[in-house]
Coordinates of C-alpha atoms in Angstrom, one line a residue:
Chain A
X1 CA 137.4 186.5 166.8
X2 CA 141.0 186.2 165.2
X3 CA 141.6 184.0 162.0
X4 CA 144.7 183.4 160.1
X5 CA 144.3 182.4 156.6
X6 CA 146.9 180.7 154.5
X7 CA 149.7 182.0 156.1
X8 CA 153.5 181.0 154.6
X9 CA 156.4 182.3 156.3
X10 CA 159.9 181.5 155.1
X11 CA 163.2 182.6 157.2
X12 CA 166.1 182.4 153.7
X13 CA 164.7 179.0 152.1
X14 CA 163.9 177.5 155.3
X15 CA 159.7 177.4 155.1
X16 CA 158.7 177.7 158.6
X17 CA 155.0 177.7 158.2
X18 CA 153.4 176.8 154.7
X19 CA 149.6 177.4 154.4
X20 CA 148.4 177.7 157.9
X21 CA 145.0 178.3 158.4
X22 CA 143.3 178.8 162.5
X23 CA 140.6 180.4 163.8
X24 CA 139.8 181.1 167.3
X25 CA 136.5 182.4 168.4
X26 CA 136.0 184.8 171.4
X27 CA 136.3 183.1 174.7
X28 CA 138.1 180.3 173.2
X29 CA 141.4 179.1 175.1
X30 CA 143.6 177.5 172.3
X31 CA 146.9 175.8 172.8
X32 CA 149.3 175.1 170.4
X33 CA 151.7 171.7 170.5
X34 CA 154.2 170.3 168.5
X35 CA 157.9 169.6 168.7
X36 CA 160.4 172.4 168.8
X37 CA 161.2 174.1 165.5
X38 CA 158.0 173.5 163.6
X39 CA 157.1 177.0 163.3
X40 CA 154.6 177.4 166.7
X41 CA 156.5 180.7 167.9
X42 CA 156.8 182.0 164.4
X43 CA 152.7 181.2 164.0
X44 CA 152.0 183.6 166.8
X45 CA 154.9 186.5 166.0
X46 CA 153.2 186.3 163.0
X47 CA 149.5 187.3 164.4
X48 CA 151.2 190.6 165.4
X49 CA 153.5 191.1 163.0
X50 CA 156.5 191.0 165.2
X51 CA 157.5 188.4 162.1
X52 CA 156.3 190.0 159.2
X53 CA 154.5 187.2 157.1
X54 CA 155.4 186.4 153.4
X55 CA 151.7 185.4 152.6
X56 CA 148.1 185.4 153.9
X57 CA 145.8 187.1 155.8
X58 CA 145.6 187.7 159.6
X59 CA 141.9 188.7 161.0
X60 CA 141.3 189.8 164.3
X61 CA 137.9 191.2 165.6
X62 CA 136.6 194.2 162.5
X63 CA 140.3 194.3 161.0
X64 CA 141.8 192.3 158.1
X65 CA 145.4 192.8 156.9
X66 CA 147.1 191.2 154.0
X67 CA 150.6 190.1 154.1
X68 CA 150.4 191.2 150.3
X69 CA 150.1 195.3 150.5
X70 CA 150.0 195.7 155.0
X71 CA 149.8 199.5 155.5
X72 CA 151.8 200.6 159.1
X73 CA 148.3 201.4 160.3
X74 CA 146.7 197.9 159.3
X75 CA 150.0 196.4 161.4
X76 CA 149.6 198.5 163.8
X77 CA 145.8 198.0 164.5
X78 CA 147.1 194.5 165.0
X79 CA 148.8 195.0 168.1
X80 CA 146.3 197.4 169.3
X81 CA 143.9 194.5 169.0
X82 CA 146.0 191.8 170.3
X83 CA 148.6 191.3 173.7
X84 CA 151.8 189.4 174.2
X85 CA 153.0 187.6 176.7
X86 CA 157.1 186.5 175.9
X87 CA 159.0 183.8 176.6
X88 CA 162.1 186.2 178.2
X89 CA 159.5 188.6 180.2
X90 CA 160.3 191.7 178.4
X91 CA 159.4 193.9 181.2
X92 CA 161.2 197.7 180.6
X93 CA 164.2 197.2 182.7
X94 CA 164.7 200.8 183.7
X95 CA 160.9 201.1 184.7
X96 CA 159.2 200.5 187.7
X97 CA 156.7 197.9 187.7
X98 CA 153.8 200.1 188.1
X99 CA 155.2 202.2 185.0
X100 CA 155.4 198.9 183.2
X101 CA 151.9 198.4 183.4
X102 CA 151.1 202.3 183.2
X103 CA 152.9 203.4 180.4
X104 CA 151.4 202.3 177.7
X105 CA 148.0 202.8 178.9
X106 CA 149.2 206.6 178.9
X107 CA 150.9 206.9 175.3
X108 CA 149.4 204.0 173.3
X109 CA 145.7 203.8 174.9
X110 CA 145.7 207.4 175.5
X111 CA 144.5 207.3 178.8
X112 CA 145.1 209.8 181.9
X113 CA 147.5 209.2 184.9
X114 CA 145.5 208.8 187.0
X115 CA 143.0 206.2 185.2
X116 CA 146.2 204.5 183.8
X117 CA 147.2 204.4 187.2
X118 CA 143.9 202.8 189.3
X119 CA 143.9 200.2 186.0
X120 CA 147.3 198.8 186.9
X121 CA 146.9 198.9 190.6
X122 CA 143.6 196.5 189.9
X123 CA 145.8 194.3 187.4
X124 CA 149.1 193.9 190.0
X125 CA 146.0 193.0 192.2
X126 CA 145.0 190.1 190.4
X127 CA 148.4 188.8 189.7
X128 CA 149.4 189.0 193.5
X129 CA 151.8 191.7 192.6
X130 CA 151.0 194.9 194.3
X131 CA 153.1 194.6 197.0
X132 CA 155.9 195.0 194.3
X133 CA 154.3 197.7 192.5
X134 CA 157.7 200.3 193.3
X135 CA 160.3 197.5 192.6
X136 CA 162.3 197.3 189.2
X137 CA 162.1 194.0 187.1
X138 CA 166.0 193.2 188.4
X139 CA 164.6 193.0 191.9
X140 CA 162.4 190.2 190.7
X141 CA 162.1 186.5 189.8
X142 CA 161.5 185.4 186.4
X143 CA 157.5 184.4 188.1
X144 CA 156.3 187.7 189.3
X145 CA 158.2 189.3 186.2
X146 CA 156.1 187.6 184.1
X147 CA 153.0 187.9 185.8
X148 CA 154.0 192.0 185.9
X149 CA 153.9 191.2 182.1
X150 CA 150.8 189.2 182.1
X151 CA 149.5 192.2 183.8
X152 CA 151.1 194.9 181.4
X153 CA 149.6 193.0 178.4
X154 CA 146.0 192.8 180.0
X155 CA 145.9 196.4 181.0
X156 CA 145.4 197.4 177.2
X157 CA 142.4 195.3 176.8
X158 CA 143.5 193.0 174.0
X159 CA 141.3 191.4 172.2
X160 CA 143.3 188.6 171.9
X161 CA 146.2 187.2 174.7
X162 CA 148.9 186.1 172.7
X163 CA 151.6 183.6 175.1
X164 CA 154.8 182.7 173.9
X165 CA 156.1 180.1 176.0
X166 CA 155.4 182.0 178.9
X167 CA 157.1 179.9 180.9
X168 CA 159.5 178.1 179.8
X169 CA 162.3 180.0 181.4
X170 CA 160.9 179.1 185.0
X171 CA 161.5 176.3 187.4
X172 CA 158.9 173.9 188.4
X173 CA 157.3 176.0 191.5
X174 CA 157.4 179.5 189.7
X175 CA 156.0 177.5 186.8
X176 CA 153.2 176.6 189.2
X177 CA 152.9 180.3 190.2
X178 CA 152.4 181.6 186.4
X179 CA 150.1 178.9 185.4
X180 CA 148.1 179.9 188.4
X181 CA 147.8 183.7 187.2
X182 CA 146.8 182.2 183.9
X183 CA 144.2 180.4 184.8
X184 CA 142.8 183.6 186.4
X185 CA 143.0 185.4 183.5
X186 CA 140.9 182.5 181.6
X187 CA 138.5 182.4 184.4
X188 CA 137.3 186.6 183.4
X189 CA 136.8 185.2 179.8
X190 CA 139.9 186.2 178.0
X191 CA 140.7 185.0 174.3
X192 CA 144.1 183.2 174.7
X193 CA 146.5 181.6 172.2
X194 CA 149.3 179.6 174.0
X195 CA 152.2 177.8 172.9
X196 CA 153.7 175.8 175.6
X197 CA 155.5 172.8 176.2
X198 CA 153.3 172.1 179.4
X199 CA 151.0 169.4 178.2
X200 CA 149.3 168.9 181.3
X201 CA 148.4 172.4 181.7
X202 CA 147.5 172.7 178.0
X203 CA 144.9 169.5 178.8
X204 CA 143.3 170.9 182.0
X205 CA 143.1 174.8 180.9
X206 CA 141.8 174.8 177.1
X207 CA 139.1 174.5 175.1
X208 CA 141.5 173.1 172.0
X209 CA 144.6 171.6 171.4
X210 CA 146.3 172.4 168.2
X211 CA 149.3 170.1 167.2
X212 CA 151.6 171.3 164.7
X213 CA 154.5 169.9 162.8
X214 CA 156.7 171.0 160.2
X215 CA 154.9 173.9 159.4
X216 CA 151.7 172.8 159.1
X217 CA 148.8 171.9 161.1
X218 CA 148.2 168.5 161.5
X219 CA 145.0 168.1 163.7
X220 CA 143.3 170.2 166.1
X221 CA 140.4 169.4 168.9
X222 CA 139.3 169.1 172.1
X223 CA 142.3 168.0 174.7
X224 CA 140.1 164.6 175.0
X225 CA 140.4 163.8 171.3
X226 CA 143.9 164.5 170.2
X227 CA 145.4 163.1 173.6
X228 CA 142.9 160.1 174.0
X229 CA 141.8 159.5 170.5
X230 CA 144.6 161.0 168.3
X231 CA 143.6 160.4 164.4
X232 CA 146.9 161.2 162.7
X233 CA 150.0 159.1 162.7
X234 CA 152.2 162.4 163.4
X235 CA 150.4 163.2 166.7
X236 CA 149.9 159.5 167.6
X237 CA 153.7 159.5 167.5
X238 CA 154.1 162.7 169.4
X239 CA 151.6 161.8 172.2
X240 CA 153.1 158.7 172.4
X241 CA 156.7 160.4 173.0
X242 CA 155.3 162.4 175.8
X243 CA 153.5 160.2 177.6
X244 CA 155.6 156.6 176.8
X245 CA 153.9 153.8 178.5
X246 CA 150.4 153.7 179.6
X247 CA 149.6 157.2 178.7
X248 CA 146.0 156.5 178.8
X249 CA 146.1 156.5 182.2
X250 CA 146.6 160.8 182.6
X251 CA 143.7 161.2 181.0
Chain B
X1 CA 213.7 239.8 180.6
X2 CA 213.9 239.1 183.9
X3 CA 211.8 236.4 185.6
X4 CA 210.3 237.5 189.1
X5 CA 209.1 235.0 191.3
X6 CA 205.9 233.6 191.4
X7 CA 202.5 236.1 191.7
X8 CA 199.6 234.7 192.8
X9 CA 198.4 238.6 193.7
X10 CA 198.6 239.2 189.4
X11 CA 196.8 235.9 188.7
X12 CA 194.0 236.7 191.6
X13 CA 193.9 240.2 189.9
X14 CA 193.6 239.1 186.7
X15 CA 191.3 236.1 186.8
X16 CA 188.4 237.9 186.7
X17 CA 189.2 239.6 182.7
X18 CA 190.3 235.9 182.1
X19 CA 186.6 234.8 183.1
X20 CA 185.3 237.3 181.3
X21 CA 186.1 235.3 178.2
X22 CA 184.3 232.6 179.3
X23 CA 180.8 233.0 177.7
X24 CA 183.3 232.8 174.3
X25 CA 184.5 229.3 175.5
X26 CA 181.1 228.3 176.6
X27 CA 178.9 229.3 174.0
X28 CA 181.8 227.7 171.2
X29 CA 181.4 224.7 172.8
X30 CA 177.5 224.5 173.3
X31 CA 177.0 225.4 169.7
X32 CA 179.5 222.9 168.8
X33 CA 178.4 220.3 170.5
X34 CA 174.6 220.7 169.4
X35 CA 175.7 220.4 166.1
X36 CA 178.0 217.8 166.4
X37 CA 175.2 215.2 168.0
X38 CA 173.0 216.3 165.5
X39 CA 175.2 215.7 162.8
X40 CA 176.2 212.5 164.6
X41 CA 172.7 211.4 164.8
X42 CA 172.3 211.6 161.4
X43 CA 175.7 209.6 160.6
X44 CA 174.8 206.8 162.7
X45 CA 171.2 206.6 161.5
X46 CA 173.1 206.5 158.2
X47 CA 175.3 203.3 159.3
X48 CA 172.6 201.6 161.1
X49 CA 170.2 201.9 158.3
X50 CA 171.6 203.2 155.2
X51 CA 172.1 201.9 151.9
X52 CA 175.2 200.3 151.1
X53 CA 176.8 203.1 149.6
X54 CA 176.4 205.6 152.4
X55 CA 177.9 203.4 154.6
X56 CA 180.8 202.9 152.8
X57 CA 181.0 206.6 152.3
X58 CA 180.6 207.0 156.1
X59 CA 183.4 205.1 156.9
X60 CA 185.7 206.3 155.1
X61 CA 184.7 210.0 156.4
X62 CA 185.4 208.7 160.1
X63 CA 188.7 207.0 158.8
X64 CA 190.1 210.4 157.2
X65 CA 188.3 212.6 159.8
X66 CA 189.8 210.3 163.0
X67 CA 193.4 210.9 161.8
X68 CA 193.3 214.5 161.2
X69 CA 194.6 216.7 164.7
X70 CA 191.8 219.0 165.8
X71 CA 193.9 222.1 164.9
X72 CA 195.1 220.9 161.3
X73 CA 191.3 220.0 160.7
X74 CA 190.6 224.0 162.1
X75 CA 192.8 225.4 159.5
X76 CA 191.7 223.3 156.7
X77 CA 188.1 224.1 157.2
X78 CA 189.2 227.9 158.1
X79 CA 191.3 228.6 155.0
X80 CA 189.7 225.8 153.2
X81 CA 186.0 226.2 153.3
X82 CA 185.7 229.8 151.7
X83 CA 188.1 228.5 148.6
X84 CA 186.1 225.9 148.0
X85 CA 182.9 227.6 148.1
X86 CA 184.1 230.1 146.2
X87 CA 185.2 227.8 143.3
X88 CA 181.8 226.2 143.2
X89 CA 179.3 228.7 143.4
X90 CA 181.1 232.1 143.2
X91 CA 179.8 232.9 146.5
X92 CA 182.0 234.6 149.4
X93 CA 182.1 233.5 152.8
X94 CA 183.6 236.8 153.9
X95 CA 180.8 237.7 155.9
X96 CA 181.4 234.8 158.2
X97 CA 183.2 235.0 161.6
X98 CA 185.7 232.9 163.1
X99 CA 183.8 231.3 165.6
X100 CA 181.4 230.2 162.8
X101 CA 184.6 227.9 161.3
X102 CA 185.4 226.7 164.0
X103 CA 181.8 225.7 165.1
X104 CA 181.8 223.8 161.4
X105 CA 185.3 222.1 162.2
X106 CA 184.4 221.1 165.8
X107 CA 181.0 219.7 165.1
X108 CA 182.2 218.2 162.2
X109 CA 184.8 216.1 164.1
X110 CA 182.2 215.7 166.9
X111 CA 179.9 214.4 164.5
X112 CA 181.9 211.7 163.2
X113 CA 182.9 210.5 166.7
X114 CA 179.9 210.4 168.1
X115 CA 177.8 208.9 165.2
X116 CA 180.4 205.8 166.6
X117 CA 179.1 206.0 170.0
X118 CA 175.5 206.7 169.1
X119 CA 175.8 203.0 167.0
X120 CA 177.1 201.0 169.6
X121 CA 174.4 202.5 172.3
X122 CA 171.9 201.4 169.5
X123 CA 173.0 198.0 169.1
X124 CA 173.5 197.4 172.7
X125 CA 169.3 197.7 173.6
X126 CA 168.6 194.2 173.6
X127 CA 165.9 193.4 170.7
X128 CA 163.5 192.0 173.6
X129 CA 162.8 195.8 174.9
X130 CA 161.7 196.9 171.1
X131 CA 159.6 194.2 170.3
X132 CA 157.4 194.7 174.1
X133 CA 157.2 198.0 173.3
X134 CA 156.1 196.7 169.3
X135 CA 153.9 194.5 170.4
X136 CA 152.1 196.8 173.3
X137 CA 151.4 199.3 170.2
X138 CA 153.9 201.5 170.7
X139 CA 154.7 203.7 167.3
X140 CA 157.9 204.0 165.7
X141 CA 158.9 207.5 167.1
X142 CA 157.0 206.0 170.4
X143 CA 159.6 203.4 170.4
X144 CA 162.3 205.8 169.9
X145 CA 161.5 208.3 172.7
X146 CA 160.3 205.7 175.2
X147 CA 162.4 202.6 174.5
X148 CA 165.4 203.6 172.5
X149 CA 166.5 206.6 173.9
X150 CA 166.0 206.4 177.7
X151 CA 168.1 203.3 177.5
X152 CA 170.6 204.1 175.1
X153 CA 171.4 207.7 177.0
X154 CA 172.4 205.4 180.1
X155 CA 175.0 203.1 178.0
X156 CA 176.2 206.7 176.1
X157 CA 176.3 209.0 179.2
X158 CA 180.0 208.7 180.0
X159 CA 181.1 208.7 177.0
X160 CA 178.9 212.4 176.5
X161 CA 180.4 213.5 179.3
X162 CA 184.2 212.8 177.9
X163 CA 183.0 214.3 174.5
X164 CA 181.6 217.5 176.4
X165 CA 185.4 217.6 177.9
X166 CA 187.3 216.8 174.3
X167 CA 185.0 220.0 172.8
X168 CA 185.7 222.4 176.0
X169 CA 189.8 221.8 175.5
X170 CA 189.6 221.8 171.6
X171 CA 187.9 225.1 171.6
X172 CA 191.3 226.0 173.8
X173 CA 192.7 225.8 170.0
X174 CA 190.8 228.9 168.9
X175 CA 193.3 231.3 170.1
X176 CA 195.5 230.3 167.0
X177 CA 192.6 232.0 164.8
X178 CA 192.8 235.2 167.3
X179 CA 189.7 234.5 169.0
X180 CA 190.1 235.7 172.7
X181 CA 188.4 232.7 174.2
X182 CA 190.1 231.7 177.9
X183 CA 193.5 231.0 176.7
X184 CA 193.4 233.8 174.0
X185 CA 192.3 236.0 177.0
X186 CA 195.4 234.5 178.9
X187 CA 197.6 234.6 176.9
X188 CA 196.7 238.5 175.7
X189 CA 197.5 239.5 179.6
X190 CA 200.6 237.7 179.5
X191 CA 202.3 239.5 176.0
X192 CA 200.6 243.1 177.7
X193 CA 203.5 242.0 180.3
X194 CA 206.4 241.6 178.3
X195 CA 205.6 237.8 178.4
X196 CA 206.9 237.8 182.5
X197 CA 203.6 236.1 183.2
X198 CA 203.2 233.2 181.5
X199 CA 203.4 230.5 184.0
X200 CA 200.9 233.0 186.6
X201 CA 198.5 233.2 183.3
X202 CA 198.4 229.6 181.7
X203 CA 197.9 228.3 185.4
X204 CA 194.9 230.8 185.7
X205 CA 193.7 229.5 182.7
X206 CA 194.3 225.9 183.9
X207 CA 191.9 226.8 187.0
X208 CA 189.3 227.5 184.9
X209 CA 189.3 224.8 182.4
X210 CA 189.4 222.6 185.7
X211 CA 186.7 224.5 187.0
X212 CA 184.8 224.0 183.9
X213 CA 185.5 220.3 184.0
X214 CA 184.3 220.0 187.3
X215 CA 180.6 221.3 186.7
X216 CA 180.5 219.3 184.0
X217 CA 181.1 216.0 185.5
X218 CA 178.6 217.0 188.4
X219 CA 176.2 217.1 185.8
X220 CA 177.0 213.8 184.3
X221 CA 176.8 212.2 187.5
X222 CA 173.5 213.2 188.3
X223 CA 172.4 212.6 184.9
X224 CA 173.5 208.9 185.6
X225 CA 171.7 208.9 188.4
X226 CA 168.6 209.9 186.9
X227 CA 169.0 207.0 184.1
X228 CA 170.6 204.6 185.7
X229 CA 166.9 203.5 187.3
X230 CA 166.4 199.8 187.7
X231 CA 169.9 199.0 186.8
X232 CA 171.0 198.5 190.5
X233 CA 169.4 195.9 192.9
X234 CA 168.8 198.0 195.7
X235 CA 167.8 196.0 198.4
X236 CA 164.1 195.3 198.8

């Protein structure tokens, strides 16, 4: 289970998120939507600290640190605990992608070679990338790079599958090809928070749409009721902007 | 004094006393140039991360220190260093040999250039790599050993291989303090002949150097090779 509890982040005076509170229970596929700049990247750079948060409290599983007093351990038992899946890839350029997916296994997990090594041969198997397994990330496109990473960030047995716009630097048929690996990854039961700008996919893959706005979170269900039945004025608006005439008819 | 003609049989006879110097040269410059990267480690994790202050102070070291010549810099740390010491603690540097000042001078100059290039090759790893490796649970030192260094030796490489060069030819300098380093060597050989040699000696001496320089760029090349991995599209 990961929660976040009254989390308020601030970049100079601009507050990016004020008072956010989500939880997301194992299993659970949770998307989060919203227009651009309203603090949905920031919300899940915040989970692992990659932003460090001015306020509030970020649970996952047995683990609870406070943005008040975070010791390096606490932080660092957050990403232990939870994966990440970038916008940009972030594959190690001047690594192979099996040593992408083996690396940390060997000096984070702690694991051997050789079990390091069996591990991400099964991952590049399920993401249709072992053929590529002695190719570096520049030999790629942006599609199987990220599915290397979606790999990479499995391989450590997250807790949590954290997705930052994973992929939003693609064109519509390697879209296709990541959303596909994704949907894998759902189908073997793995606790995933997306943010995405791919509605449709949000509505057909998760248990729960969150839309957010300004910072805050304005509503949150099932993809039926905030795209069908949306109760506040802000998503209304936003659905509506999406989906202009008779949107109804997607759903 | 008169000139003969050119003897190649005198320099082929002589080169190997001139070589014999060479562990001098060599082991001048390795100590120099460990020093120097240390101390340039240091300097540039000071002006990355430092406070204010240190920076400031930091530049204005690598202001004064870049327009100093190697061999005025030599002098002032060789006649300068046990005066100074002297006048604050008492104590007497007598003890200490040449090679030891000129090891401080050296590295100290190193230091200050490199601490440059050590900067740049940090800022140049793109923020992405640090925060995969962050967010895979990598620890700090982790991130510096598997992320930051790796990466930043391929972007620094040539310009550790020029530095390697610069220290070899400074410790050339030495000679002026009577160390009989290649060119002290040299040049020894050439007074022991009335000075009738001296073309015949500083061209043996060139060979070396050259010689010297050439193993050293060998190395650097493979070295690039070795961390140069996934930079090239090779094709698939």
């Amino acid at each position: 289970m990961i929660k976040v509890e009254g989390l308020s982040k601030s970049f100079n005076d601009n507050k990016v998120l004020e008072n956010v509170d989500l939880t997301i229970e194992n299993g659970e596929i949770v998307s989060i939507i919203g227009p651009s700049g309203t603090g949905k990247t920031t919300l899940l750079r915040c989970i692992n600290y990659l932003e460090r948060p001015d306020k509030g409290k970020v649970t996952i599983d047995d683990l609870t640190v406070d943005a008040d007093n975070p010791s390096k351990k606490d932080i660092h038992g957050l990403c232990l605990r939870s994966g990440m899946v970038f916008q940009s890839y972030n594959l190690f350029h001047n690594k192979t992608v099996l040593e992408n997916v083996m690396e940390a296994q060997v000096i984070v997990k702690k694991r051997s070679r050789k079990e390091a090594r069996e591990r991400a041969l099964e991952e590049l198997k399920k993401v249709g990338m072992l053929d590529w397994k002695d190719h570096y990330p520049s030999q790629l496109s942006g599609g199987q790079q990220q599915r290397v990473a979606i790999a990479r960030a499995i391989s450590m047995d997250p807790s949590i599958l954290l997705l930052d716009e994973p992929t939003s630097a693609l064109d519509p048929e390697l879209t296709k090809e990541v959303q596909q690996t994704i949907r894998n990854i759902a189908k073997d039961g793995m606790t995933m928070l997306i943010v995405t700008h791919e509605i449709e996919f949000a509505r057909e893959l998760c248990n729960r749409i969150v839309f957010m706005d300004e910072g805050h979170i304005v509503e949150q269900g099932t993809p039926k009721e905030i795209f069908s039945n949306p109760k506040e004025e802000r998503t209304k608006k936003f659905i509506q902007f999406l989906f202009p005439q008779d949107y109804q008819i997607y759903i | 004094m008169i000139k003969d003609a050119f003897d190649l049989k005198f320099i082929l006879d002589n080169l190997p006393k001139i070589i014999g110097a060479l562990p001098v040269t060599i082991s001048i410059t390795l100590i120099s140039l460990f020093f120097g990267w240390m101390l340039g480690l240091i300097f540039a994790f000071g002006k990355v991360s430092g406070p204010r202050w240190l920076r400031e102070v930091l530049k204005l070291l690598t202001d004064i220190l870049r327009g100093i010549p190697t061999v005025v810099l030599l002098y002032v740390v060789y006649f300068g260093l046990p005066q100074i010491v002297g006048s604050l603690t008492g104590a007497s540097l007598d003890g200490w040999s040449k090679q030891t000042f000129v090891v401080i001078a050296l590295a100290l100059e190193l230091g200050i250039s490199s601490s440059e290039m050590f900067r740049s090759a940090y800022n140049s790893i793109r923020k992405e790599q640090i925060e995969a490796a962050w967010a895979l649970g990598y620890t700090k030192i982790q991130r510096f050993l598997k992320v930051i260094v790796p990466q930043g030796l391929f972007v620094i490489l040539p310009n550790l291989s020029s530095a390697v060069l610069s220290i070899i030819q400074a410790t050339a300098l030495v000679y002026t303090l009577g160390i009989y380093d290649i060119l002290g060597k040299a040049r020894q050989i050439d007074t022991n002949e009335a000075h009738v040699k001296t073309f015949e000696m500083y061209l043996a001496a060139a060979l070396i150097y050259w010689a010297l320089a050439g193993v050293v760029t060998v190395i650097f090349s493979q070295l690039e090779k070795r961390f140069g991995r996934g930079r090239k599209v090779v094709a698939a």
